[in-house]
Short mmCIF file of C-alpha atoms in Angstrom, two decimals:
data_model
loop_
_atom_site.label_atom_id
_atom_site.label_comp_id
_atom_site.label_asym_id
_atom_site.label_seq_id
_atom_site.Cartn_x
_atom_site.Cartn_y
_atom_site.Cartn_z
CA UNK A 2 -14.38 -3.49 12.18
CA UNK A 3 -16.22 -1.08 12.48
CA UNK A 4 -20.05 -2.52 15.07
CA UNK A 5 -21.37 0.75 15.96
CA UNK A 6 -22.30 -0.78 19.72
CA UNK A 7 -21.47 2.15 21.42
CA UNK A 8 -19.73 0.63 24.95
CA UNK A 9 -18.83 -2.90 24.19
CA UNK A 10 -15.36 -4.26 23.76
CA UNK A 11 -14.26 -3.63 20.24
CA UNK A 12 -13.90 -6.79 18.01
CA UNK A 13 -10.40 -8.01 18.32
CA UNK A 14 -8.94 -5.33 21.24
CA UNK A 15 -10.83 -5.91 24.06
CA UNK A 16 -9.50 -3.78 25.99
CA UNK A 17 -10.34 -0.08 24.79
CA UNK A 18 -15.21 0.23 24.42
CA UNK A 19 -16.03 0.94 20.63
CA UNK A 20 -17.66 5.25 21.35
CA UNK A 21 -18.15 5.21 17.26
CA UNK A 22 -16.63 5.48 13.75
CA UNK A 23 -14.98 9.07 13.40
CA UNK A 24 -13.83 7.37 9.56
CA UNK A 25 -14.25 4.73 7.60
CA UNK A 26 -12.23 5.55 4.09
CA UNK A 27 -11.51 2.31 2.00
CA UNK A 28 -8.71 0.64 3.43
CA UNK A 29 -8.76 2.42 6.66
CA UNK A 30 -11.22 2.57 9.88
CA UNK A 31 -11.30 4.87 12.66
CA UNK A 32 -12.51 4.89 15.31
CA UNK A 33 -12.92 6.81 18.64
CA UNK A 34 -12.30 4.55 21.70
CA UNK A 35 -11.62 3.87 25.06
CA UNK A 36 -9.24 2.23 27.23
CA UNK A 37 -10.57 -0.01 29.69
CA UNK A 38 -7.87 0.69 32.30
CA UNK A 39 -7.80 4.33 32.62
CA UNK A 40 -10.48 5.39 30.88
CA UNK A 41 -9.03 7.92 28.12
CA UNK A 42 -10.47 7.79 24.93
CA UNK A 43 -8.17 7.26 22.21
CA UNK A 44 -8.23 6.61 17.77
CA UNK A 45 -7.75 3.19 16.97
CA UNK A 46 -6.47 3.07 13.11
CA UNK A 47 -7.72 -0.43 11.82
CA UNK A 48 -8.05 -2.24 8.27
CA UNK A 49 -11.42 -2.30 7.15
CA UNK A 50 -11.23 -5.72 6.51
CA UNK A 51 -9.18 -8.34 9.24
CA UNK A 52 -6.60 -10.32 6.75
CA UNK A 53 -6.83 -8.20 4.53
CA UNK A 54 -3.01 -7.79 2.60
CA UNK A 55 -4.02 -4.75 0.76
CA UNK A 56 -5.51 -2.94 3.65
CA UNK A 57 -2.43 -3.85 5.74
CA UNK A 58 -0.30 -2.52 3.76
CA UNK A 59 -2.31 0.88 3.56
CA UNK A 60 -1.82 0.95 7.54
CA UNK A 61 1.13 0.22 7.41
CA UNK A 62 2.09 3.39 5.63
CA UNK A 63 -0.26 4.93 7.82
CA UNK A 64 2.28 4.41 10.57
CA UNK A 65 4.93 5.63 8.46
CA UNK A 66 3.30 8.91 7.37
CA UNK A 67 2.08 9.66 10.97
CA UNK A 68 6.00 9.21 12.39
CA UNK A 69 7.14 11.99 9.28
CA UNK A 70 3.74 13.77 11.75
CA UNK A 71 5.83 13.07 14.65
CA UNK A 72 2.74 11.82 16.18
CA UNK A 73 2.78 9.46 19.58
CA UNK A 74 1.69 6.19 17.74
CA UNK A 75 1.48 2.93 19.46
CA UNK A 76 1.73 -0.69 16.47
CA UNK A 77 -0.68 -3.65 18.32
CA UNK A 78 -1.55 -6.60 17.58
CA UNK A 79 -5.54 -8.24 18.26
CA UNK A 80 -6.48 -10.37 20.87
CA UNK A 81 -7.97 -12.65 18.03
CA UNK A 82 -6.41 -15.44 16.42
CA UNK A 83 -6.81 -16.73 13.19
CA UNK A 84 -7.80 -15.12 10.12
CA UNK A 85 -9.63 -12.35 11.64
CA UNK A 86 -6.37 -11.18 13.63
CA UNK A 87 -4.89 -8.02 12.44
CA UNK A 88 -2.62 -4.79 12.80
CA UNK A 89 -4.43 -1.60 15.09
CA UNK A 90 -2.96 1.86 15.44
CA UNK A 91 -3.27 3.64 18.53
CA UNK A 92 -3.14 7.37 18.54
CA UNK A 93 -3.95 10.44 21.09
CA UNK A 94 -7.08 11.35 20.32
CA UNK A 95 -7.76 15.56 20.42
CA UNK A 96 -11.25 15.02 21.27
CA UNK A 97 -13.17 17.34 19.07
CA UNK A 98 -16.04 16.49 16.42
CA UNK A 99 -15.37 15.76 12.47
CA UNK A 100 -14.93 19.39 10.56
CA UNK A 101 -17.80 18.61 9.04
CA UNK A 102 -20.01 17.84 11.48
CA UNK A 103 -18.62 21.66 12.54
CA UNK A 104 -19.86 23.51 10.04
CA UNK A 105 -23.05 25.41 10.17
CA UNK A 106 -25.37 26.41 7.29
CA UNK A 107 -23.71 29.98 7.10
CA UNK A 108 -20.64 28.77 7.46
CA UNK A 109 -17.90 29.46 9.96
CA UNK A 110 -16.99 32.33 11.34
CA UNK A 111 -13.83 34.17 10.15
CA UNK A 112 -11.28 33.25 13.36
CA UNK A 113 -12.08 30.39 13.66
CA UNK A 114 -11.62 29.68 10.38
CA UNK A 115 -8.54 31.19 9.63
CA UNK A 116 -7.51 28.50 12.85
CA UNK A 117 -8.34 25.69 11.16
CA UNK A 118 -6.44 26.74 8.02
CA UNK A 119 -3.27 27.29 10.14
CA UNK A 120 -3.39 23.87 11.68
CA UNK A 121 -3.45 22.22 8.78
CA UNK A 122 -1.03 24.44 7.18
CA UNK A 123 1.31 23.21 10.30
CA UNK A 124 0.22 19.71 9.04
CA UNK A 125 1.02 19.64 5.69
CA UNK A 126 4.16 21.16 5.97
CA UNK A 127 5.51 18.34 8.70
CA UNK A 128 4.28 16.51 6.10
CA UNK A 129 5.89 18.07 3.25
CA UNK A 130 9.57 18.88 5.21
CA UNK A 131 8.95 15.00 5.46
CA UNK A 132 9.19 13.92 1.29
CA UNK A 133 4.53 12.94 2.13
CA UNK A 134 2.66 14.57 -0.46
CA UNK A 135 -0.82 14.55 1.71
CA UNK A 136 -3.99 14.74 -1.61
CA UNK A 137 -6.92 13.91 0.57
CA UNK A 138 -7.81 16.90 3.02
CA UNK A 139 -11.19 16.83 3.32
CA UNK A 140 -13.78 18.49 6.09
CA UNK A 141 -15.61 14.95 6.47
CA UNK A 142 -11.42 13.44 7.30
CA UNK A 143 -10.32 16.44 9.79
CA UNK A 144 -10.95 16.30 13.46
CA UNK A 145 -11.18 20.14 14.99
CA UNK A 146 -11.23 20.51 18.69
CA UNK A 147 -12.73 24.35 19.03
CA UNK A 148 -12.16 24.30 22.63
CA UNK A 149 -7.75 23.41 22.51
CA UNK A 150 -8.33 24.21 19.01
CA UNK A 151 -6.44 21.42 18.28
CA UNK A 152 -6.86 19.26 14.83
CA UNK A 153 -5.89 15.83 12.60
CA UNK A 154 -6.14 14.30 9.98
CA UNK A 155 -7.86 10.94 10.21
CA UNK A 156 -7.30 9.38 6.92
CA UNK A 157 -3.92 9.46 4.78
CA UNK A 158 -5.05 6.71 2.33
CA UNK A 159 -3.68 8.68 -1.03
CA UNK A 160 -1.13 10.36 0.95
CA UNK A 161 1.96 9.85 -1.05
CA UNK A 162 5.52 9.69 -0.62
CA UNK A 163 8.36 10.79 -3.15
CA UNK A 164 11.75 10.00 -2.21
CA UNK A 165 13.24 12.39 -5.06
CA UNK A 166 12.48 14.77 -6.63
CA UNK A 167 12.13 14.87 -10.54
CA UNK A 168 13.84 17.89 -11.43
CA UNK A 169 12.69 17.53 -15.54
CA UNK A 170 10.65 19.37 -17.73
CA UNK A 171 8.12 16.56 -18.20
CA UNK A 172 5.51 19.23 -20.31
CA UNK A 173 6.20 22.37 -21.95
CA UNK A 174 2.18 22.78 -20.82
CA UNK A 175 2.52 21.92 -17.80
CA UNK A 176 3.07 25.19 -14.60
CA UNK A 177 6.58 24.07 -13.38
CA UNK A 178 6.63 23.28 -9.82
CA UNK A 179 3.93 20.93 -9.25
CA UNK A 180 4.70 17.21 -8.69
CA UNK A 181 3.51 15.02 -11.50
CA UNK A 182 1.44 12.87 -9.63
#
């Protein structure tokens, strides 16, 4: 479900108008959409392929990770019925653009790099406190609003939940403190 018809209703979610696809992961797609009622923009996270159980499971895991981040997340069912029916998550839109599109050829100013890095480190710290290791922070999956300094991670598909740390020597040639993935 990644229609590229700007302004058209999102298939299966008629209360939203499509603006743009921000990230198309292996199992979850994140689109910026506009709510028809109040006109605010939100991020709509949907399974890459409606009805595919592995994609639905990935979306459910995404929801659990967003809860660790204490990010507002509204789950909803599609308004279609039949095999194309699915589930989606609506999350607040921080605005801005993908970080990969904001990096000029000569690089970003140091102050902005520090700002983005600090915000990302805060988010990753919250994930680690919730026993989640992200493993996939990359500029094409980071949304950054230079006007407000807000940052959002768009893809949690590689994240791993660690129920309990195993304190044992795994291999003598490995540096202790790095969890084995």
